CSV table of C-alpha atoms in Angstrom, one decimal:
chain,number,residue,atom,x,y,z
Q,23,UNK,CA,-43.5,16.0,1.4
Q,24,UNK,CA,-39.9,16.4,2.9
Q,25,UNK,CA,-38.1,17.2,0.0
Q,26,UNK,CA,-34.5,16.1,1.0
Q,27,UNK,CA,-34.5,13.9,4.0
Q,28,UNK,CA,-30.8,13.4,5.9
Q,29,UNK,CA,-30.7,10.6,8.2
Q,30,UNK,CA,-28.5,11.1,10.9
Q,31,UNK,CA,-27.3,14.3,12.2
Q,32,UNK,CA,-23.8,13.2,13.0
Q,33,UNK,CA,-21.0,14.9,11.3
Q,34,UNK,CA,-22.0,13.4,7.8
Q,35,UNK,CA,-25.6,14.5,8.1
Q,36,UNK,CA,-24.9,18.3,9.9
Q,37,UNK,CA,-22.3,18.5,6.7
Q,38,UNK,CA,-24.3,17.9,4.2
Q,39,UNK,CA,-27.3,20.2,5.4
Q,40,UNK,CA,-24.6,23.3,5.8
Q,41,UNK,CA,-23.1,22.8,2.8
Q,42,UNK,CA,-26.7,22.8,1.0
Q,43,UNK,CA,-28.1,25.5,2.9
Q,44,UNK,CA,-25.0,27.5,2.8
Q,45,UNK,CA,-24.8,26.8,-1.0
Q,46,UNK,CA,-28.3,28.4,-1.8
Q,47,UNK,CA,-30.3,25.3,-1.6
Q,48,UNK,CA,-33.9,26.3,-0.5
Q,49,UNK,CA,-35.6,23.0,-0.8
Q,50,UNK,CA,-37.4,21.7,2.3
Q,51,UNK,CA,-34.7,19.7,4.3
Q,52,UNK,CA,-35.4,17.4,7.3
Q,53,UNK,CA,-32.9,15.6,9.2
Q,54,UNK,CA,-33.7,12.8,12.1
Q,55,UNK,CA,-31.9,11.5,14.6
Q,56,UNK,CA,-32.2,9.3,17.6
Q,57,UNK,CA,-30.4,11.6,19.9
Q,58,UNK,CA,-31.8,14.2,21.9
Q,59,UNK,CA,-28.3,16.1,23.0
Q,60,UNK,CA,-25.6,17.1,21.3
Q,61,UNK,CA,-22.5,16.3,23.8
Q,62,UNK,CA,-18.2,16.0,23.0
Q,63,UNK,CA,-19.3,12.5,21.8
Q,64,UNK,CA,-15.6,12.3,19.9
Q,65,UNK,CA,-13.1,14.1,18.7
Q,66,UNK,CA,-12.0,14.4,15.1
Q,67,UNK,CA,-8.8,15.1,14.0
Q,68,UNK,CA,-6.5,16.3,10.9
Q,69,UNK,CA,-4.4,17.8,8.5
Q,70,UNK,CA,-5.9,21.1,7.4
Q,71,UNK,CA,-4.7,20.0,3.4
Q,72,UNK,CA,-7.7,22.4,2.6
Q,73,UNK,CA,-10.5,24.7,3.8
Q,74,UNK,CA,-13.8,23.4,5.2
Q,75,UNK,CA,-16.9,25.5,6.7
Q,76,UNK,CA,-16.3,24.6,10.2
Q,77,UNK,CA,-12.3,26.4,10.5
Q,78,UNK,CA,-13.4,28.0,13.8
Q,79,UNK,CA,-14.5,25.0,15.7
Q,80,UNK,CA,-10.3,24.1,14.9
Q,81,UNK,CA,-9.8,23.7,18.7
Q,82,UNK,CA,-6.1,23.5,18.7
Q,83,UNK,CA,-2.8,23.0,15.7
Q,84,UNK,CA,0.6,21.6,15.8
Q,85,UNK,CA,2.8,22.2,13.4
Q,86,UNK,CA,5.2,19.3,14.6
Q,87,UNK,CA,4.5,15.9,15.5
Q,88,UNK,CA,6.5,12.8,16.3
Q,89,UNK,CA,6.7,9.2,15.7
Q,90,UNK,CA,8.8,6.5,18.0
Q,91,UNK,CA,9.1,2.8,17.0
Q,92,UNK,CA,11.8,0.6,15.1
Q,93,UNK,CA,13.5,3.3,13.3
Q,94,UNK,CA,13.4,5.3,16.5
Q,95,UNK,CA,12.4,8.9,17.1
Q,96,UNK,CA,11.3,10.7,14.1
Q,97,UNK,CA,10.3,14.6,14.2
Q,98,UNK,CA,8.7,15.8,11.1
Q,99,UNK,CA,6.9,19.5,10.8
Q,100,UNK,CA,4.7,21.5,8.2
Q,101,UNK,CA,3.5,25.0,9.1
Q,102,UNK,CA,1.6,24.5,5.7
Q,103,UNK,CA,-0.4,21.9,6.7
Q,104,UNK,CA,-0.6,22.2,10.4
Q,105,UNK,CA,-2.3,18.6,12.2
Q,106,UNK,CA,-6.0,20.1,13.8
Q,107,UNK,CA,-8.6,19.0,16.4
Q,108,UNK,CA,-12.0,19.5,16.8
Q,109,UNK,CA,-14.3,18.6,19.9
Q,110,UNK,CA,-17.6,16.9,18.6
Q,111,UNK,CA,-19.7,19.2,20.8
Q,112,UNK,CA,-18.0,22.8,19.3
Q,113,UNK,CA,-19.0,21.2,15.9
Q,114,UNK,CA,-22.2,20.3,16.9
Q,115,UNK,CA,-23.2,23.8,18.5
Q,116,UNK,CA,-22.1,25.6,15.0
Q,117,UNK,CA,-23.9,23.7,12.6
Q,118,UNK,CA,-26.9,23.5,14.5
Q,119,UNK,CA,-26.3,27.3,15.0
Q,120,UNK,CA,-26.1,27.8,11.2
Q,121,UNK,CA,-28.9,25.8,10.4
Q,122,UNK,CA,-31.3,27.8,12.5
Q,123,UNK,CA,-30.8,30.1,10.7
Q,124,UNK,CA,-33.1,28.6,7.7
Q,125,UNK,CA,-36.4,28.0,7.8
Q,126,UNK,CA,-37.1,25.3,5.4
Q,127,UNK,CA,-34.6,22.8,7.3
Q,128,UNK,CA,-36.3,20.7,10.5
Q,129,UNK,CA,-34.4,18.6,12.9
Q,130,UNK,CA,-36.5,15.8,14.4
Q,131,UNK,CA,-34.9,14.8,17.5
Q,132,UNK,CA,-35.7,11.7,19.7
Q,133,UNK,CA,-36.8,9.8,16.5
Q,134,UNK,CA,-35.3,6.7,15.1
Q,135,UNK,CA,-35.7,5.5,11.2
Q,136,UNK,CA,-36.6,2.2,11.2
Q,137,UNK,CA,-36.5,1.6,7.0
Q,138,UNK,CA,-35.8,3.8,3.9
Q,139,UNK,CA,-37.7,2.4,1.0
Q,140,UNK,CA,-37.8,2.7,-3.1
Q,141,UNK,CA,-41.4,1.9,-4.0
Q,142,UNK,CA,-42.5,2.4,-7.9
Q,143,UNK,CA,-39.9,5.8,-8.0
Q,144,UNK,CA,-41.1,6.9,-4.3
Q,145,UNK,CA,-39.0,7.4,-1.5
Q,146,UNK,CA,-40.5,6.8,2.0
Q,147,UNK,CA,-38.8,7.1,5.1
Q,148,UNK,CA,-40.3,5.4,8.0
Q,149,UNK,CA,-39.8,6.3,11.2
Q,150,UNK,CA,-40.6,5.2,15.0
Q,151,UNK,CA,-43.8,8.0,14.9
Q,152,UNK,CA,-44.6,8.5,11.3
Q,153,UNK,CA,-43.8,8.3,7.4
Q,154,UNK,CA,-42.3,11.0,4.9
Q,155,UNK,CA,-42.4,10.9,1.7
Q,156,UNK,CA,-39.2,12.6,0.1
Q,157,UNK,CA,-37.3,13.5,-3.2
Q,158,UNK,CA,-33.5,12.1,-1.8
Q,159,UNK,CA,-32.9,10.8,0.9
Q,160,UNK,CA,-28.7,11.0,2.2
Q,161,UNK,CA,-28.4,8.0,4.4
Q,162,UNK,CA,-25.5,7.9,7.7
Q,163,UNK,CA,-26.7,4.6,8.9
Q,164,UNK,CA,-23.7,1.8,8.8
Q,165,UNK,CA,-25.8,-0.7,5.7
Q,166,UNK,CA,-25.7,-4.5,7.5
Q,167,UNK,CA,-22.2,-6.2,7.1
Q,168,UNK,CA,-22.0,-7.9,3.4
Q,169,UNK,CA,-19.7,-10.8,2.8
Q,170,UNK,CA,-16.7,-9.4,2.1
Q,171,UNK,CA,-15.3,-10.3,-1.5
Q,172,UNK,CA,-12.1,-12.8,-1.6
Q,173,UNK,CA,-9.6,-10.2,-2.4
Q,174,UNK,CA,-11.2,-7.3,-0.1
Q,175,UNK,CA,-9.6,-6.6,3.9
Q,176,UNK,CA,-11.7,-5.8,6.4
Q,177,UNK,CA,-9.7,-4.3,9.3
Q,178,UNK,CA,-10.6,-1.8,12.8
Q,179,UNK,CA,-9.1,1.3,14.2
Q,180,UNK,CA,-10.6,0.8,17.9
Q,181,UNK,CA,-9.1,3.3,20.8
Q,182,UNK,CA,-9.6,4.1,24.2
Q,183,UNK,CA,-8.7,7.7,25.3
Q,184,UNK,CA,-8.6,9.4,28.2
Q,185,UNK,CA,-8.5,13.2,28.9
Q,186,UNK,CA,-6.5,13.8,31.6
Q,187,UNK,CA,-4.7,16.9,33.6
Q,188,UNK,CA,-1.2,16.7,35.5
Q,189,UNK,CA,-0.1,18.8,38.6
Q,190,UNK,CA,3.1,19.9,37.0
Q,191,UNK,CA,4.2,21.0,33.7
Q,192,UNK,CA,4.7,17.8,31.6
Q,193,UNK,CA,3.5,18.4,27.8
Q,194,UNK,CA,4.9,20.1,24.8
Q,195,UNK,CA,1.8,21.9,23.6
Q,196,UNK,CA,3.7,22.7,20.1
Q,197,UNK,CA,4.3,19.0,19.2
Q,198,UNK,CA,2.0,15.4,19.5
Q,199,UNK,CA,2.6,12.2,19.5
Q,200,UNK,CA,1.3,10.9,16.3
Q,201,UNK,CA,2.3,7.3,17.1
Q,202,UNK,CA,4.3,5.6,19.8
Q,203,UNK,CA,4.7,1.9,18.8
Q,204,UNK,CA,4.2,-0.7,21.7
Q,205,UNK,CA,4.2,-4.4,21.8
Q,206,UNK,CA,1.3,-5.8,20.0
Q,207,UNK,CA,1.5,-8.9,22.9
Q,208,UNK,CA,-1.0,-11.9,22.2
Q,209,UNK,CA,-3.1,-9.7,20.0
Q,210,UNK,CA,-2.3,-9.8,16.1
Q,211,UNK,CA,-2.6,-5.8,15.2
Q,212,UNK,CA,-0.6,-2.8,15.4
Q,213,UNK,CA,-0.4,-1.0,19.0
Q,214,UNK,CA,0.4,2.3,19.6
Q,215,UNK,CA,0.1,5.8,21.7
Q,216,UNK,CA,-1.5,8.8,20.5
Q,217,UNK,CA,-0.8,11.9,22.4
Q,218,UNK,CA,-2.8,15.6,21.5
Q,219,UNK,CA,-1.1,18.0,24.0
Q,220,UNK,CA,-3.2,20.9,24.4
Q,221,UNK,CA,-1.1,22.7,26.8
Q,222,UNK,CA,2.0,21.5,29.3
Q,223,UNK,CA,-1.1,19.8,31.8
Q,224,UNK,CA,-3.5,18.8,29.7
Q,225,UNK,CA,-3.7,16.5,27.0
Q,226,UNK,CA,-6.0,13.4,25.2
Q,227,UNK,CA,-4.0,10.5,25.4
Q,228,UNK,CA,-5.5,6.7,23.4
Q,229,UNK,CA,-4.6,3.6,23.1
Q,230,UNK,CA,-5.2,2.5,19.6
Q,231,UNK,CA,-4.8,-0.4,17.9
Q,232,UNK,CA,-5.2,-1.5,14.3
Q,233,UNK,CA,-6.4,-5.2,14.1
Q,234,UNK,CA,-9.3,-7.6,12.3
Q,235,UNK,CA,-10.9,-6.9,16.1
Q,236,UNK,CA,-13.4,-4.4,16.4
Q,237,UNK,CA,-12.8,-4.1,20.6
Q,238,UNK,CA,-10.4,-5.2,23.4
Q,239,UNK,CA,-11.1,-6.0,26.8
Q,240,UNK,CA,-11.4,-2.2,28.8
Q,241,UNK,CA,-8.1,-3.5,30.4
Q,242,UNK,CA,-6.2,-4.1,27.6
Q,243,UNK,CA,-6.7,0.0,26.8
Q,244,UNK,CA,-6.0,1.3,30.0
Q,245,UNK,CA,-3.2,-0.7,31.1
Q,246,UNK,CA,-0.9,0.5,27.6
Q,247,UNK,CA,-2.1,4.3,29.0
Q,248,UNK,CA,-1.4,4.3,32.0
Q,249,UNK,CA,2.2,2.3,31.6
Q,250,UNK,CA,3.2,5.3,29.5
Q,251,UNK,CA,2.0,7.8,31.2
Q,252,UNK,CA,4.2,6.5,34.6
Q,253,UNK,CA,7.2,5.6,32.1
Q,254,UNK,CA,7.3,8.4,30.1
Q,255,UNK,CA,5.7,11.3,31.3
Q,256,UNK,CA,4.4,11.9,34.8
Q,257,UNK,CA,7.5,10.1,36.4
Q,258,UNK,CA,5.4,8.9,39.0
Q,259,UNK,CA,3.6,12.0,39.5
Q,260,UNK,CA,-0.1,13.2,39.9
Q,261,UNK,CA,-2.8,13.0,36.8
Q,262,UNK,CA,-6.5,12.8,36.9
Q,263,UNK,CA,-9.0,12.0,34.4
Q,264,UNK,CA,-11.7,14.0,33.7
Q,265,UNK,CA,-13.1,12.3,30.6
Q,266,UNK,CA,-12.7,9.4,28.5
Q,267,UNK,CA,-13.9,8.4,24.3
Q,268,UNK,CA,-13.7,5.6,22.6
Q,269,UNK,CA,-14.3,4.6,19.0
Q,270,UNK,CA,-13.9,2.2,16.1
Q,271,UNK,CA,-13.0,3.3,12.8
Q,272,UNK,CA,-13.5,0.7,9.7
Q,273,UNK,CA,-10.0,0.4,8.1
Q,274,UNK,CA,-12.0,-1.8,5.3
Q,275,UNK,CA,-11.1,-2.3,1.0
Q,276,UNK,CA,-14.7,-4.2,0.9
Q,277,UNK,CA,-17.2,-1.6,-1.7
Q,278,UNK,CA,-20.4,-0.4,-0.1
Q,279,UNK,CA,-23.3,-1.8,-0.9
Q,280,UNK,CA,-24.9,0.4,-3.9
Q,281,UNK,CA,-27.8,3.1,-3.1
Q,282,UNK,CA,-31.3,3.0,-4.6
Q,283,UNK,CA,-32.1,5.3,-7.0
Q,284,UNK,CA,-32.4,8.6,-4.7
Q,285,UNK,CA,-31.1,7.4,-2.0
Q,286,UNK,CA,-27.4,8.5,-1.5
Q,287,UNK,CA,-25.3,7.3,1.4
Q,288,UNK,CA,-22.8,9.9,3.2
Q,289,UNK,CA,-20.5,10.1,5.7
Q,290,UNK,CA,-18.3,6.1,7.2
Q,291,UNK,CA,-21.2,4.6,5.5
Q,292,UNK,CA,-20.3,5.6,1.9
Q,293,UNK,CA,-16.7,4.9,2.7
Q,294,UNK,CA,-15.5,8.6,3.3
Q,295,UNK,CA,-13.3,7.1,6.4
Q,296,UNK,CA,-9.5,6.4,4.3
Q,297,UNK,CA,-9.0,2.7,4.5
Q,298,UNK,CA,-5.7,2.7,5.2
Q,299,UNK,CA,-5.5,5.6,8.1
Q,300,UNK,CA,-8.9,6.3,9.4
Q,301,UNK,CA,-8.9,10.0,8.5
Q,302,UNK,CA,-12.7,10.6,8.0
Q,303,UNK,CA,-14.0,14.8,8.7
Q,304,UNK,CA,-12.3,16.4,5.7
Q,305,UNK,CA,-13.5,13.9,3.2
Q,306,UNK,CA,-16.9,13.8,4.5
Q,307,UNK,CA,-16.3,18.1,3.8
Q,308,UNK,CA,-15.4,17.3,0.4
Q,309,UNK,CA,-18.2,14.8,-0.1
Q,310,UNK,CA,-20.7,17.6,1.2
Q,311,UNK,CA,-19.4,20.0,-0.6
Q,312,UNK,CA,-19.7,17.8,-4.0
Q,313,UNK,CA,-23.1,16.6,-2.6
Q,314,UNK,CA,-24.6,20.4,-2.2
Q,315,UNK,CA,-23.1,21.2,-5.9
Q,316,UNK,CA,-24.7,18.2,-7.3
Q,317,UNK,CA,-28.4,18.9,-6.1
Q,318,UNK,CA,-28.1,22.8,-6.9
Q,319,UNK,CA,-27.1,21.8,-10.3
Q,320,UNK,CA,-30.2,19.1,-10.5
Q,321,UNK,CA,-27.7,16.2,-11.1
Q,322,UNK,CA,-27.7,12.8,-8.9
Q,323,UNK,CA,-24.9,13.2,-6.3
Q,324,UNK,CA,-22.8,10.5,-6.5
Q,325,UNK,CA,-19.2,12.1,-5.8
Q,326,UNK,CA,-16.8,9.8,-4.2
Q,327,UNK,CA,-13.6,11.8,-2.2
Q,328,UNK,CA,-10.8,9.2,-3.4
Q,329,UNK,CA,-8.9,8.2,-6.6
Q,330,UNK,CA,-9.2,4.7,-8.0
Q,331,UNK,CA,-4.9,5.1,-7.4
Q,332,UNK,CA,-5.7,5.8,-3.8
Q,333,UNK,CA,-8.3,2.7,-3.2
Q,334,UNK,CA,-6.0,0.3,-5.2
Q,335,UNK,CA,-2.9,1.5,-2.7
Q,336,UNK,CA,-4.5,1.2,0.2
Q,337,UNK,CA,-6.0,-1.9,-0.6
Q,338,UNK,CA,-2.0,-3.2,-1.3
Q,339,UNK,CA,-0.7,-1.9,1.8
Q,340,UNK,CA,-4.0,-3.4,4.0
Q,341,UNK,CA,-3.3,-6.7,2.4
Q,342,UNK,CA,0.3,-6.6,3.5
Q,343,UNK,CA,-0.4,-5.3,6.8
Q,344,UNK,CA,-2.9,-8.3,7.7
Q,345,UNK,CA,-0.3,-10.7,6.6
Q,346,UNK,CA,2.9,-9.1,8.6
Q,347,UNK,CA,1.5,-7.6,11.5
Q,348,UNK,CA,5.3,-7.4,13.3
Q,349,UNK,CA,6.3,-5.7,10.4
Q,350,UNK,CA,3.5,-2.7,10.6
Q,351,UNK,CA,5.3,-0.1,13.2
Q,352,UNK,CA,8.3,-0.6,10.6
Q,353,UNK,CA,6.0,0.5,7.5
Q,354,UNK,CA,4.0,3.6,9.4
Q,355,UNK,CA,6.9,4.8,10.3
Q,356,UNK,CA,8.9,4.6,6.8
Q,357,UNK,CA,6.3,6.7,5.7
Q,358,UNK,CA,7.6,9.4,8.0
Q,359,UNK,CA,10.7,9.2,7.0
Q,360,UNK,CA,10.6,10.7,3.7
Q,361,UNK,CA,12.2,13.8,3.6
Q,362,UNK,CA,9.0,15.3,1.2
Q,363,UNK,CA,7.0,15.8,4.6
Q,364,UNK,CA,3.8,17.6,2.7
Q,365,UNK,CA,3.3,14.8,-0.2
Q,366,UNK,CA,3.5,11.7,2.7
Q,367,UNK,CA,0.4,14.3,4.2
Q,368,UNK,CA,-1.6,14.9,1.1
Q,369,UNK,CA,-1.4,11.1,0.4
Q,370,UNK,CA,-2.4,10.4,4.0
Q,371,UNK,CA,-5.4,13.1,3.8
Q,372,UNK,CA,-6.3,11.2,0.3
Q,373,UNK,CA,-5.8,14.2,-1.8
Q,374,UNK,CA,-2.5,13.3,-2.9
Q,375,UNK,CA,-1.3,13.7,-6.5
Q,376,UNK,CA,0.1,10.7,-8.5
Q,377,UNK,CA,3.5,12.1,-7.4
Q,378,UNK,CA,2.8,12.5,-3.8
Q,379,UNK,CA,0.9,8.7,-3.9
Q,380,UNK,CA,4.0,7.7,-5.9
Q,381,UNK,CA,6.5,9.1,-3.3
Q,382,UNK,CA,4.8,7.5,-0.1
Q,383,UNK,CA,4.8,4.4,-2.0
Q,384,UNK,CA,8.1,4.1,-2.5
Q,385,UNK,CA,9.1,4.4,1.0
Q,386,UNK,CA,7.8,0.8,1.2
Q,387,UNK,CA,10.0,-2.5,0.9
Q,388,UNK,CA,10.0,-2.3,-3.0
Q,389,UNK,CA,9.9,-6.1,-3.5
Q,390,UNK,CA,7.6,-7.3,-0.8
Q,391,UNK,CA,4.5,-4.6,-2.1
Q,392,UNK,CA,5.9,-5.6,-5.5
Q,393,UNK,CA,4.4,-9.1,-5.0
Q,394,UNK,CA,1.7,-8.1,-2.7
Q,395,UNK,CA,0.7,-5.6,-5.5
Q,396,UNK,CA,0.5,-8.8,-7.9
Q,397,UNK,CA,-1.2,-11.0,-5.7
Q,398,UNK,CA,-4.0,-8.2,-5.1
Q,399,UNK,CA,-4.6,-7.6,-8.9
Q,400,UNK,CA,-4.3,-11.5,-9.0
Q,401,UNK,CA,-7.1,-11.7,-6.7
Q,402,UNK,CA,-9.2,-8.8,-8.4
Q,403,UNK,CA,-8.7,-10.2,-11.8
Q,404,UNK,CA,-10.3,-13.7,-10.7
Q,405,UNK,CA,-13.0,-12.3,-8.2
């Protein structure tokens, strides 16, 4: 028997197995995943609002960042909490690294689970090639779409990035471009640029929209990136691109469905990505980390990484956001305008006290959430 079987060895499923090894845990661990190569799949990115196993894969900080759109340029700056990037492959290479270094865990490559089953109390995880029996089983896989409930938003992040190098010197390594509003056009969502300059001729530049689409036409990516990069950077100079990534990111209120007993789902699939911004890698860290105390301590890991504050908030402003979509560069960037620049980050990172949630909220148009507030509770009250 595999006593704890991890499905998926994405960032979720790596997590959790360093965190447990790392922790003490010396029960058999085996984790399974379709892929055979470990390549810069994505990229994930963050502020560092605490400390997390895999520090030195942190690629690259800033400690300033900007946001342009209705209420014009706004500069804001933490050294505190300085905004980090890591490459999927440098992540990849050290927790594969680290788990090596432990025999009892076993990584089977090049093999897909096709079901994970609860039978009389048994756990069986069947596979393209064979059947394990297991203990726990901590799940990656997305569960099949559920019919959302009447008061619940479903809503994407989807992007299209390119990594590109210029001939001359054209980036301010020390500050990004956290969002550059530009028109939404016959799409409902919210468009903007997001710029990571990594030094003056290199950079990851996306396109990135928030809408009820999960994907655009290629076109309607590239043509945003490429219009900004001739308008606002390169001046009609020379870039290449060297690689590209894209991704979509569920911005979604709607509850997971529940686990079976011992089986525990971890990672987007157990809703570690915030609703309301995407940020996903630290909260899958704290998730491991609760995860890995919870087994050592022979307790059923069932931490969650958010407040029932934070889910109701995001759930207000998501609502609003679908119904005003003109009005969402106004409300992003209202956030950034508050003065207390380290509570708006510990509410975006979801670790926020009810002070810093508190403060972010009321950089919102007081009234309009007011009602949207009572329309959501409305609509929970009478689900």
């Amino acid at each position: 028997m595999s006593d704890i079987v991890i499905v998926g060895a994405g960032c979720a499923g790596l997590s959790a197995a360093v965190h447990l090894v790392e922790s003490g845990c010396r029960r058999p661990i085996t984790l399974i995943d379709p892929r055979t190569r470990f390549d810069r799949d994505r990229t994930w990115c963050f502020w560092r609002v605490h400390s997390h196993p895999f520090e030195h894969c942190v690629s690259h900080s800033w400690s300033r960042w900007r946001v342009r759109g209705p209420l014009g340029n706004i500069e804001q700056a933490s050294e505190r909490y300085p905004y980090q990037h890591i490459a999927a492959d440098d992540f990849y290479h050290s927790a594969l690294e680290r788990l090596k270094r432990h025999d009892q865990v076993e990584l089977r490559l090049g093999e897909k689970v096709t079901r994970v089953m609860n039978v009389d109390g048994r756990l069986h995880v069947a596979t393209e090639r064979d059947l394990l029996d297991a203990a726990l089983v901590l799940d990656s896989r997305r569960p099949p779409p559920q019919p959302p409930a009447a008061h619940d938003i479903v809503l994407h992040q989807h992007f299209r990035g390119y990594f590109i190098r210029t001939r001359n010197d054209i980036f301010d390594p020390d500050s990004l471009v956290l969002m550059y509003f530009q028109p939404s056009g016959e799409h409902d969502g919210v468009h903007f640029i997001y710029l990571l300059p990594f030094s003056p001729r290199h950079a990851l530049i996306e396109s990135t929209w928030i809408s009820e689409e999960k994907q655009f036409a290629d076109a309607t990516y590239d043509h945003a990136i490429r219009s900004y990069l001739d308008r606002h950077l390169t001046k009609g100079g020379f870039y290449s691109i060297y690689a590209s990534e894209r991704g979509v990111i569920p911005m979604s209120t709607a509850a997971m469905p529940a686990s079976s007993p011992g089986i525990v789902r971890i990672g987007v699939a157990a809703g570690m990505a915030r609703p309301s911004t995407g940020y996903a890698f630290l909260a899958i860290q704290r998730h491991s980390a609760a995860l890995a105390a919870a087994i050592m301590a022979g307790e059923r890991p069932t931490a969650s990484p958010y407040t029932p504050r934070s889910a109701m908030l995001d759930q207000i402003f998501l609502s609003y956001l679908s119904r005003h979509w003109r009005r969402g560069p106004e409300l992003f960037s209202r956030l950034f305008t508050n003065p207390r620049v380290e509570s708006v980050i510990r509410f975006l990172s979801g670790v926020g006290s009810e002070r810093d949630d508190l403060s972010a909220a009321l950089t919102m148009p007081f009234f309009p959430f007011l009602l949207q507030g009572f329309r959501t509770t409305t609509k929970r009250w009478t689900a």
